[in-house]
Amino acid sequence: MREQGRGHETQTTCWDHPKMTELYQSLADLNNVRFSAYRTAMKLRRLQKALCLDLLNLSAACDALDQHNLKQNDQPMDILQIINCLTTIYDRLEQEHNNLVNVPLCVDMCLNWLLNVYDTGRTGRIRVLSFKTGVVSLCKAHLEDKYRYLFKQVASSTGFCDQRRLGLLLHDSIQIPRQLGEVASFGGSNIEPSVRSCFQFANNKPEIEAALFLDWMRLEPQSMVWLPVLHRVAAAETAKHQAKCNICKECPIIGFRYRSLKHFNYDICQSCFFSGRVAKGHKMHYPMVEYCTPLRQHREVLQSSKLDFISEDWKSCSVQHMNGVVGPLVSFMEKDFTFA
Ligand SMILES: [Zn+2]
């Protein structure tokens, strides 16, 4: 029996694996990121990598769930069932990436994380839906495939979702930032306003279908914005932009690049933007465009400072008011981005 299991038998616990404690401590250095959506997403990115979930395809996750017959989403899973399913997942990952995946460590850490997120009462059980929401939110998949998958878990057999069902999904999703102490930024633990917002968006129909849910998610509702931002954080990791930061002079800019819509040829790097540094004459509330992937063929057009550079290849992911601190923030990334 694993340490985690022993702790649960005595019901005394809040036992973290030493590596998990180390990871949580390491997240503290991200607390200087001023904007909550980025801060949360960067913490989740680090967690995702530590759990090797950035290597896990959605289809492989589904295969493991099927293999363990985890179809009834409202059913509880005990520790042993969680360990068994995670072992299947990580054994397969080890076959594909043998030098990157330490199966016993990954199983322990992922179990530890899932219990911290979904078993706050330390009952030794989580629901199948919670297991799926946790693993799928952090796996490697197209963002909209995750949305479709998660919607399907709570939808009726005919593919519709009422307010109660959507509430279940949003509740389990919001537990992920909650566990990092970040829930206040995403509307708090009460998901009612978010459910209402979705159904208002659907003209108060009693039930919504997947397409409508996706349309709503594309607006990046406050309770869920950490998930698309996680995908952009991942995309930005390898981005190198042929531009110079107007503040720290970094050139090329690595990571996110922010470009002023008010000042011509004004770029800021990720670390200056996150720490809230501004150059003389430029205010934080001025609108900025976020790029998480480098501009290629569109660069010339962009640099002519026109705003009609949005073409088929680029999409506007969001217009956001991050905590009301930053002005309208438009972000661009290539279509159908998946974790590289
Ligand atoms: Zn800079």
mmCIF file of C-alpha atoms and ligand atoms in Angstrom:
data_model
loop_
_atom_site.group_PDB
_atom_site.id
_atom_site.type_symbol
_atom_site.label_atom_id
_atom_site.label_comp_id
_atom_site.label_asym_id
_atom_site.label_seq_id
_atom_site.Cartn_x
_atom_site.Cartn_y
_atom_site.Cartn_z
ATOM 1 C CA MET A 1 0.000 0.000 0.000
ATOM 2 C CA ARG A 2 1.273 3.435 -0.896
ATOM 3 C CA GLU A 3 1.882 6.181 1.617
ATOM 4 C CA GLN A 4 -1.098 8.084 0.274
ATOM 5 C CA GLY A 5 -3.381 5.136 0.983
ATOM 6 C CA ARG A 6 -2.077 4.719 4.519
ATOM 7 C CA GLY A 7 -2.757 8.351 5.266
ATOM 8 C CA HIS A 8 -6.305 7.963 4.102
ATOM 9 C CA GLU A 9 -6.995 4.959 6.258
ATOM 10 C CA THR A 10 -6.261 6.976 9.344
ATOM 11 C CA GLN A 11 -8.115 9.978 7.881
ATOM 12 C CA THR A 12 -5.696 12.360 9.500
ATOM 13 C CA THR A 13 -4.032 13.565 6.456
ATOM 14 C CA CYS A 14 -2.814 16.166 4.276
ATOM 15 C CA TRP A 15 0.158 14.186 3.149
ATOM 16 C CA ASP A 16 2.127 15.437 0.190
ATOM 17 C CA HIS A 17 4.788 13.469 -1.634
ATOM 18 C CA PRO A 18 8.152 15.182 -0.980
ATOM 19 C CA LYS A 19 8.465 15.922 -4.714
ATOM 20 C CA MET A 20 4.994 17.456 -4.661
ATOM 21 C CA THR A 21 5.911 19.648 -1.696
ATOM 22 C CA GLU A 22 9.005 20.712 -3.612
ATOM 23 C CA LEU A 23 6.893 21.527 -6.667
ATOM 24 C CA TYR A 24 4.345 23.563 -4.683
ATOM 25 C CA GLN A 25 7.186 25.503 -3.073
ATOM 26 C CA SER A 26 8.733 26.200 -6.462
ATOM 27 C CA LEU A 27 5.467 27.775 -7.641
ATOM 28 C CA ALA A 28 5.921 30.618 -5.178
ATOM 29 C CA ASP A 29 8.369 32.327 -7.535
ATOM 30 C CA LEU A 30 5.478 32.851 -9.968
ATOM 31 C CA ASN A 31 3.617 34.965 -7.438
ATOM 32 C CA ASN A 32 5.298 38.059 -8.829
ATOM 33 C CA VAL A 33 3.303 37.647 -12.058
ATOM 34 C CA ARG A 34 0.783 40.435 -11.643
ATOM 35 C CA PHE A 35 -2.025 39.072 -13.749
ATOM 36 C CA SER A 36 -3.951 36.204 -12.247
ATOM 37 C CA ALA A 37 -4.811 34.380 -15.463
ATOM 38 C CA TYR A 38 -1.146 34.252 -16.504
ATOM 39 C CA ARG A 39 0.024 33.457 -12.977
ATOM 40 C CA THR A 40 -2.392 30.550 -12.641
ATOM 41 C CA ALA A 41 -1.670 29.277 -16.135
ATOM 42 C CA MET A 42 2.085 29.360 -15.547
ATOM 43 C CA LYS A 43 1.686 27.430 -12.306
ATOM 44 C CA LEU A 44 -0.485 24.883 -14.098
ATOM 45 C CA ARG A 45 2.052 24.581 -16.895
ATOM 46 C CA ARG A 46 4.758 23.719 -14.377
ATOM 47 C CA LEU A 47 2.442 21.232 -12.676
ATOM 48 C CA GLN A 48 1.442 19.716 -16.014
ATOM 49 C CA LYS A 49 5.083 19.108 -16.916
ATOM 50 C CA ALA A 50 5.981 17.718 -13.492
ATOM 51 C CA LEU A 51 3.103 15.232 -13.847
ATOM 52 C CA CYS A 52 4.163 14.487 -17.476
ATOM 53 C CA LEU A 53 0.571 15.173 -18.541
ATOM 54 C CA ASP A 54 1.944 17.424 -21.289
ATOM 55 C CA LEU A 55 2.950 14.160 -23.007
ATOM 56 C CA LEU A 56 -0.472 12.510 -22.728
ATOM 57 C CA ASN A 57 -2.732 12.468 -25.794
ATOM 58 C CA LEU A 58 -6.456 12.729 -25.256
ATOM 59 C CA SER A 59 -6.997 9.471 -27.149
ATOM 60 C CA ALA A 60 -4.522 7.628 -24.905
ATOM 61 C CA ALA A 61 -6.299 9.013 -21.839
ATOM 62 C CA CYS A 62 -9.641 7.821 -23.265
ATOM 63 C CA ASP A 63 -8.210 4.356 -23.971
ATOM 64 C CA ALA A 64 -7.063 4.027 -20.360
ATOM 65 C CA LEU A 65 -10.451 5.183 -19.052
ATOM 66 C CA ASP A 66 -12.221 2.655 -21.298
ATOM 67 C CA GLN A 67 -9.856 -0.097 -20.274
ATOM 68 C CA HIS A 68 -10.800 0.513 -16.645
ATOM 69 C CA ASN A 69 -14.468 0.776 -17.553
ATOM 70 C CA LEU A 70 -14.785 4.276 -16.109
ATOM 71 C CA LYS A 71 -18.012 5.229 -17.840
ATOM 72 C CA GLN A 72 -20.325 6.258 -15.000
ATOM 73 C CA ASN A 73 -19.204 9.791 -14.294
ATOM 74 C CA ASP A 74 -21.127 10.158 -11.043
ATOM 75 C CA GLN A 75 -19.587 6.992 -9.594
ATOM 76 C CA PRO A 76 -16.808 7.262 -6.996
ATOM 77 C CA MET A 77 -13.311 5.922 -7.621
ATOM 78 C CA ASP A 78 -11.292 4.732 -4.663
ATOM 79 C CA ILE A 79 -7.533 5.136 -4.297
ATOM 80 C CA LEU A 80 -6.812 1.733 -5.805
ATOM 81 C CA GLN A 81 -8.928 2.442 -8.897
ATOM 82 C CA ILE A 82 -7.207 5.803 -9.348
ATOM 83 C CA ILE A 83 -3.776 4.180 -9.024
ATOM 84 C CA ASN A 84 -4.702 1.431 -11.475
ATOM 85 C CA CYS A 85 -5.933 3.838 -14.127
ATOM 86 C CA LEU A 86 -2.972 6.191 -13.670
ATOM 87 C CA THR A 87 -0.602 3.221 -13.922
ATOM 88 C CA THR A 88 -2.123 2.273 -17.284
ATOM 89 C CA ILE A 89 -1.763 5.881 -18.453
ATOM 90 C CA TYR A 90 1.852 6.260 -17.344
ATOM 91 C CA ASP A 91 2.956 2.768 -18.445
ATOM 92 C CA ARG A 92 1.897 3.716 -21.949
ATOM 93 C CA LEU A 93 3.613 7.097 -21.711
ATOM 94 C CA GLU A 94 6.784 5.373 -20.559
ATOM 95 C CA GLN A 95 6.697 3.151 -23.651
ATOM 96 C CA GLU A 96 6.519 6.248 -25.837
ATOM 97 C CA HIS A 97 8.943 8.457 -23.900
ATOM 98 C CA ASN A 98 10.942 6.045 -21.776
ATOM 99 C CA ASN A 99 13.579 8.425 -20.508
ATOM 100 C CA LEU A 100 11.079 11.137 -19.604
ATOM 101 C CA VAL A 101 8.564 9.202 -17.535
ATOM 102 C CA ASN A 102 9.215 7.694 -14.108
ATOM 103 C CA VAL A 103 6.018 5.654 -13.716
ATOM 104 C CA PRO A 104 5.889 5.167 -9.910
ATOM 105 C CA LEU A 105 6.771 8.815 -9.266
ATOM 106 C CA CYS A 106 4.253 10.120 -11.822
ATOM 107 C CA VAL A 107 1.490 7.880 -10.445
ATOM 108 C CA ASP A 108 2.210 9.042 -6.891
ATOM 109 C CA MET A 109 2.348 12.702 -7.820
ATOM 110 C CA CYS A 110 -0.718 12.658 -10.046
ATOM 111 C CA LEU A 111 -2.695 10.781 -7.375
ATOM 112 C CA ASN A 112 -1.466 13.307 -4.829
ATOM 113 C CA TRP A 113 -2.589 16.194 -7.043
ATOM 114 C CA LEU A 114 -6.009 14.691 -7.862
ATOM 115 C CA LEU A 115 -6.731 14.095 -4.171
ATOM 116 C CA ASN A 116 -5.615 17.611 -3.261
ATOM 117 C CA VAL A 117 -7.924 19.012 -5.930
ATOM 118 C CA TYR A 118 -10.968 16.768 -5.585
ATOM 119 C CA ASP A 119 -10.839 15.075 -2.197
ATOM 120 C CA THR A 120 -10.553 17.986 0.183
ATOM 121 C CA GLY A 121 -12.606 16.099 2.775
ATOM 122 C CA ARG A 122 -10.041 13.274 2.603
ATOM 123 C CA THR A 123 -12.535 10.509 2.044
ATOM 124 C CA GLY A 124 -10.176 8.511 -0.161
ATOM 125 C CA ARG A 125 -12.579 8.818 -3.087
ATOM 126 C CA ILE A 126 -13.155 11.116 -6.029
ATOM 127 C CA ARG A 127 -15.827 10.963 -8.707
ATOM 128 C CA VAL A 128 -15.021 9.566 -12.145
ATOM 129 C CA LEU A 129 -15.993 12.972 -13.609
ATOM 130 C CA SER A 130 -13.418 14.668 -11.384
ATOM 131 C CA PHE A 131 -10.693 12.250 -12.449
ATOM 132 C CA LYS A 132 -11.506 12.897 -16.106
ATOM 133 C CA THR A 133 -11.729 16.677 -15.672
ATOM 134 C CA GLY A 134 -8.365 16.828 -13.915
ATOM 135 C CA VAL A 135 -6.457 14.591 -16.299
ATOM 136 C CA VAL A 136 -8.022 15.927 -19.506
ATOM 137 C CA SER A 137 -7.644 19.605 -18.559
ATOM 138 C CA LEU A 138 -3.883 19.130 -18.277
ATOM 139 C CA CYS A 139 -3.349 16.638 -21.109
ATOM 140 C CA LYS A 140 -1.897 17.354 -24.544
ATOM 141 C CA ALA A 141 -4.786 18.086 -26.887
ATOM 142 C CA HIS A 142 -6.340 20.829 -28.929
ATOM 143 C CA LEU A 143 -8.144 23.209 -26.636
ATOM 144 C CA GLU A 144 -11.487 22.727 -28.340
ATOM 145 C CA ASP A 145 -11.132 18.936 -28.251
ATOM 146 C CA LYS A 146 -10.838 19.266 -24.479
ATOM 147 C CA TYR A 147 -13.976 21.420 -24.386
ATOM 148 C CA ARG A 148 -15.878 18.908 -26.526
ATOM 149 C CA TYR A 149 -14.710 15.990 -24.422
ATOM 150 C CA LEU A 150 -15.614 17.662 -21.136
ATOM 151 C CA PHE A 151 -19.019 18.758 -22.433
ATOM 152 C CA LYS A 152 -19.766 15.224 -23.564
ATOM 153 C CA GLN A 153 -19.090 13.902 -20.061
ATOM 154 C CA VAL A 154 -21.916 15.932 -18.567
ATOM 155 C CA ALA A 155 -24.310 16.015 -21.546
ATOM 156 C CA SER A 156 -27.337 13.744 -21.801
ATOM 157 C CA SER A 157 -27.332 10.787 -24.194
ATOM 158 C CA THR A 158 -28.897 13.083 -26.792
ATOM 159 C CA GLY A 159 -26.014 15.555 -26.421
ATOM 160 C CA PHE A 160 -27.734 18.299 -24.434
ATOM 161 C CA CYS A 161 -26.764 19.926 -21.200
ATOM 162 C CA ASP A 162 -29.017 21.748 -18.734
ATOM 163 C CA GLN A 163 -27.903 24.169 -16.034
ATOM 164 C CA ARG A 164 -27.364 21.445 -13.461
ATOM 165 C CA ARG A 165 -25.150 19.403 -15.775
ATOM 166 C CA LEU A 166 -23.093 22.427 -16.820
ATOM 167 C CA GLY A 167 -22.741 23.282 -13.137
ATOM 168 C CA LEU A 168 -21.154 19.882 -12.489
ATOM 169 C CA LEU A 169 -18.571 20.477 -15.183
ATOM 170 C CA LEU A 170 -17.724 24.022 -14.130
ATOM 171 C CA HIS A 171 -17.558 22.965 -10.493
ATOM 172 C CA ASP A 172 -15.015 20.261 -11.213
ATOM 173 C CA SER A 173 -13.037 22.570 -13.507
ATOM 174 C CA ILE A 174 -12.798 25.456 -11.055
ATOM 175 C CA GLN A 175 -11.326 23.122 -8.417
ATOM 176 C CA ILE A 176 -8.089 23.135 -10.426
ATOM 177 C CA PRO A 177 -7.248 26.846 -9.890
ATOM 178 C CA ARG A 178 -8.846 26.678 -6.425
ATOM 179 C CA GLN A 179 -6.260 24.152 -5.302
ATOM 180 C CA LEU A 180 -3.509 26.597 -6.302
ATOM 181 C CA GLY A 181 -5.127 29.265 -4.148
ATOM 182 C CA GLU A 182 -6.189 31.188 -7.244
ATOM 183 C CA VAL A 183 -9.948 30.720 -7.291
ATOM 184 C CA ALA A 184 -10.819 34.293 -6.290
ATOM 185 C CA SER A 185 -9.527 35.579 -9.626
ATOM 186 C CA PHE A 186 -11.923 33.340 -11.511
ATOM 187 C CA GLY A 187 -15.122 34.334 -9.793
ATOM 188 C CA GLY A 188 -14.705 32.278 -6.610
ATOM 189 C CA SER A 189 -15.969 28.775 -5.884
ATOM 190 C CA ASN A 190 -19.569 29.685 -6.669
ATOM 191 C CA ILE A 191 -20.137 28.660 -10.277
ATOM 192 C CA GLU A 192 -23.759 29.875 -10.437
ATOM 193 C CA PRO A 193 -22.925 33.211 -12.137
ATOM 194 C CA SER A 194 -20.897 31.370 -14.754
ATOM 195 C CA VAL A 195 -23.701 28.876 -15.424
ATOM 196 C CA ARG A 196 -26.149 31.783 -15.740
ATOM 197 C CA SER A 197 -23.843 33.612 -18.115
ATOM 198 C CA CYS A 198 -23.664 30.562 -20.382
ATOM 199 C CA PHE A 199 -27.437 30.130 -20.497
ATOM 200 C CA GLN A 200 -27.993 33.845 -21.039
ATOM 201 C CA PHE A 201 -25.583 33.559 -23.948
ATOM 202 C CA ALA A 202 -27.870 30.743 -25.173
ATOM 203 C CA ASN A 203 -30.905 33.068 -24.973
ATOM 204 C CA ASN A 204 -32.091 31.218 -21.875
ATOM 205 C CA LYS A 205 -32.808 27.978 -23.666
ATOM 206 C CA PRO A 206 -33.388 25.194 -21.118
ATOM 207 C CA GLU A 207 -30.611 23.082 -22.643
ATOM 208 C CA ILE A 208 -27.536 23.754 -24.752
ATOM 209 C CA GLU A 209 -25.663 21.634 -27.256
ATOM 210 C CA ALA A 210 -21.889 21.263 -27.652
ATOM 211 C CA ALA A 211 -21.577 23.900 -30.408
ATOM 212 C CA LEU A 212 -23.141 26.542 -28.206
ATOM 213 C CA PHE A 213 -20.964 25.567 -25.270
ATOM 214 C CA LEU A 214 -17.894 25.941 -27.506
ATOM 215 C CA ASP A 215 -19.057 29.368 -28.683
ATOM 216 C CA TRP A 216 -19.392 30.426 -25.080
ATOM 217 C CA MET A 217 -16.000 28.985 -24.129
ATOM 218 C CA ARG A 218 -14.424 30.933 -27.004
ATOM 219 C CA LEU A 219 -15.427 34.073 -25.126
ATOM 220 C CA GLU A 220 -13.148 32.811 -22.352
ATOM 221 C CA PRO A 221 -15.554 33.166 -19.432
ATOM 222 C CA GLN A 222 -13.910 34.300 -16.230
ATOM 223 C CA SER A 223 -14.274 30.938 -14.469
ATOM 224 C CA MET A 224 -12.493 29.075 -17.282
ATOM 225 C CA VAL A 225 -10.002 31.585 -18.715
ATOM 226 C CA TRP A 226 -7.044 29.847 -17.040
ATOM 227 C CA LEU A 227 -7.417 26.916 -19.472
ATOM 228 C CA PRO A 228 -7.024 28.794 -22.800
ATOM 229 C CA VAL A 229 -4.285 30.882 -21.186
ATOM 230 C CA LEU A 230 -2.502 27.648 -20.207
ATOM 231 C CA HIS A 231 -2.515 26.698 -23.888
ATOM 232 C CA ARG A 232 -1.105 30.086 -24.863
ATOM 233 C CA VAL A 233 1.583 29.863 -22.171
ATOM 234 C CA ALA A 234 2.617 26.508 -23.658
ATOM 235 C CA ALA A 235 2.644 27.944 -27.188
ATOM 236 C CA ALA A 236 4.723 30.924 -26.109
ATOM 237 C CA GLU A 237 7.439 28.835 -24.450
ATOM 238 C CA THR A 238 9.283 28.211 -27.675
ATOM 239 C CA ALA A 239 8.374 31.469 -29.396
ATOM 240 C CA LYS A 240 11.180 33.764 -30.529
ATOM 241 C CA HIS A 241 10.078 37.119 -31.924
ATOM 242 C CA GLN A 242 12.242 39.361 -34.075
ATOM 243 C CA ALA A 243 11.548 42.371 -31.919
ATOM 244 C CA LYS A 244 13.219 44.289 -29.121
ATOM 245 C CA CYS A 245 11.702 44.935 -25.711
ATOM 246 C CA ASN A 246 11.314 48.682 -25.235
ATOM 247 C CA ILE A 247 11.977 48.330 -21.523
ATOM 248 C CA CYS A 248 14.738 45.769 -20.842
ATOM 249 C CA LYS A 249 16.007 45.789 -24.469
ATOM 250 C CA GLU A 250 15.830 41.975 -24.776
ATOM 251 C CA CYS A 251 16.193 41.066 -28.447
ATOM 252 C CA PRO A 252 14.850 38.815 -29.833
ATOM 253 C CA ILE A 253 11.906 38.611 -27.468
ATOM 254 C CA ILE A 254 11.456 35.087 -26.109
ATOM 255 C CA GLY A 255 8.044 33.926 -24.867
ATOM 256 C CA PHE A 256 5.018 36.187 -25.089
ATOM 257 C CA ARG A 257 5.429 39.412 -26.995
ATOM 258 C CA TYR A 258 3.170 42.381 -26.261
ATOM 259 C CA ARG A 259 2.725 45.076 -28.826
ATOM 260 C CA SER A 260 1.102 48.406 -28.213
ATOM 261 C CA LEU A 261 -1.924 49.337 -30.245
ATOM 262 C CA LYS A 262 -1.414 52.945 -29.264
ATOM 263 C CA HIS A 263 2.295 53.493 -29.857
ATOM 264 C CA PHE A 264 4.006 52.615 -33.101
ATOM 265 C CA ASN A 265 6.701 49.948 -32.856
ATOM 266 C CA TYR A 266 6.383 49.526 -29.114
ATOM 267 C CA ASP A 267 7.032 45.962 -27.900
ATOM 268 C CA ILE A 268 7.360 44.556 -24.413
ATOM 269 C CA CYS A 269 8.732 41.176 -23.393
ATOM 270 C CA GLN A 270 6.899 38.750 -21.137
ATOM 271 C CA SER A 271 8.872 39.412 -17.986
ATOM 272 C CA CYS A 272 8.479 43.188 -18.239
ATOM 273 C CA PHE A 273 4.768 42.850 -18.989
ATOM 274 C CA PHE A 274 4.130 40.368 -16.172
ATOM 275 C CA SER A 275 5.952 42.490 -13.629
ATOM 276 C CA GLY A 276 3.966 45.533 -14.713
ATOM 277 C CA ARG A 277 6.964 47.576 -15.842
ATOM 278 C CA VAL A 278 6.171 50.330 -18.306
ATOM 279 C CA ALA A 279 8.331 52.660 -20.312
ATOM 280 C CA LYS A 280 8.034 56.386 -19.928
ATOM 281 C CA GLY A 281 4.974 57.735 -21.666
ATOM 282 C CA HIS A 282 3.250 54.345 -21.938
ATOM 283 C CA LYS A 283 0.439 53.530 -19.545
ATOM 284 C CA MET A 284 -0.633 50.087 -18.335
ATOM 285 C CA HIS A 285 -4.188 50.585 -19.512
ATOM 286 C CA TYR A 286 -3.200 51.189 -23.131
ATOM 287 C CA PRO A 287 -4.419 48.331 -25.309
ATOM 288 C CA MET A 288 -1.830 45.700 -26.131
ATOM 289 C CA VAL A 289 -1.805 42.777 -28.520
ATOM 290 C CA GLU A 290 -0.429 39.520 -27.182
ATOM 291 C CA TYR A 291 1.483 37.190 -29.486
ATOM 292 C CA CYS A 292 2.275 33.711 -28.266
ATOM 293 C CA THR A 293 3.660 32.539 -31.603
ATOM 294 C CA PRO A 294 6.055 34.506 -33.801
ATOM 295 C CA LEU A 295 4.759 36.448 -36.722
ATOM 296 C CA ARG A 296 5.949 35.166 -40.043
ATOM 297 C CA GLN A 297 4.340 36.189 -43.301
ATOM 298 C CA HIS A 298 2.156 38.695 -41.511
ATOM 299 C CA ARG A 299 5.040 40.573 -40.035
ATOM 300 C CA GLU A 300 5.408 43.137 -42.788
ATOM 301 C CA VAL A 301 1.722 43.894 -42.691
ATOM 302 C CA LEU A 302 1.733 44.269 -38.947
ATOM 303 C CA GLN A 303 4.704 46.562 -38.958
ATOM 304 C CA SER A 304 2.912 48.930 -41.236
ATOM 305 C CA SER A 305 0.932 49.541 -38.036
ATOM 306 C CA LYS A 306 -2.393 48.826 -39.666
ATOM 307 C CA LEU A 307 -4.825 46.717 -37.740
ATOM 308 C CA ASP A 308 -6.172 44.795 -40.691
ATOM 309 C CA PHE A 309 -3.520 42.105 -40.420
ATOM 310 C CA ILE A 310 -5.878 39.458 -39.132
ATOM 311 C CA SER A 311 -6.059 36.794 -41.791
ATOM 312 C CA GLU A 312 -7.192 33.222 -42.098
ATOM 313 C CA ASP A 313 -4.024 31.932 -40.458
ATOM 314 C CA TRP A 314 -4.406 33.885 -37.304
ATOM 315 C CA LYS A 315 -7.250 34.076 -34.963
ATOM 316 C CA SER A 316 -8.180 36.372 -32.225
ATOM 317 C CA CYS A 317 -8.434 34.248 -29.120
ATOM 318 C CA SER A 318 -9.703 36.858 -26.813
ATOM 319 C CA VAL A 319 -10.192 40.401 -25.849
ATOM 320 C CA GLN A 320 -9.540 40.442 -22.171
ATOM 321 C CA HIS A 321 -9.489 42.804 -19.300
ATOM 322 C CA MET A 322 -7.078 41.064 -17.024
ATOM 323 C CA ASN A 323 -8.183 42.022 -13.529
ATOM 324 C CA GLY A 324 -9.085 45.418 -14.866
ATOM 325 C CA VAL A 325 -5.392 46.284 -14.697
ATOM 326 C CA VAL A 326 -4.550 45.933 -18.342
ATOM 327 C CA GLY A 327 -6.622 47.480 -21.056
ATOM 328 C CA PRO A 328 -8.120 45.439 -23.840
ATOM 329 C CA LEU A 329 -5.705 42.642 -24.570
ATOM 330 C CA VAL A 330 -6.063 40.905 -27.891
ATOM 331 C CA SER A 331 -4.170 37.687 -28.327
ATOM 332 C CA PHE A 332 -3.199 35.845 -31.438
ATOM 333 C CA MET A 333 -2.029 32.351 -32.035
ATOM 334 C CA GLU A 334 -2.091 29.900 -34.855
ATOM 335 C CA LYS A 335 -5.266 27.946 -35.344
ATOM 336 C CA ASP A 336 -5.584 24.504 -33.820
ATOM 337 C CA PHE A 337 -2.562 24.841 -31.657
ATOM 338 C CA THR A 338 -1.688 21.772 -29.657
ATOM 339 C CA PHE A 339 1.063 21.383 -27.104
ATOM 340 C CA ALA A 340 4.238 20.885 -29.082
HETATM 341 ZN ZN ZN B 1 11.614 43.362 -21.267
#
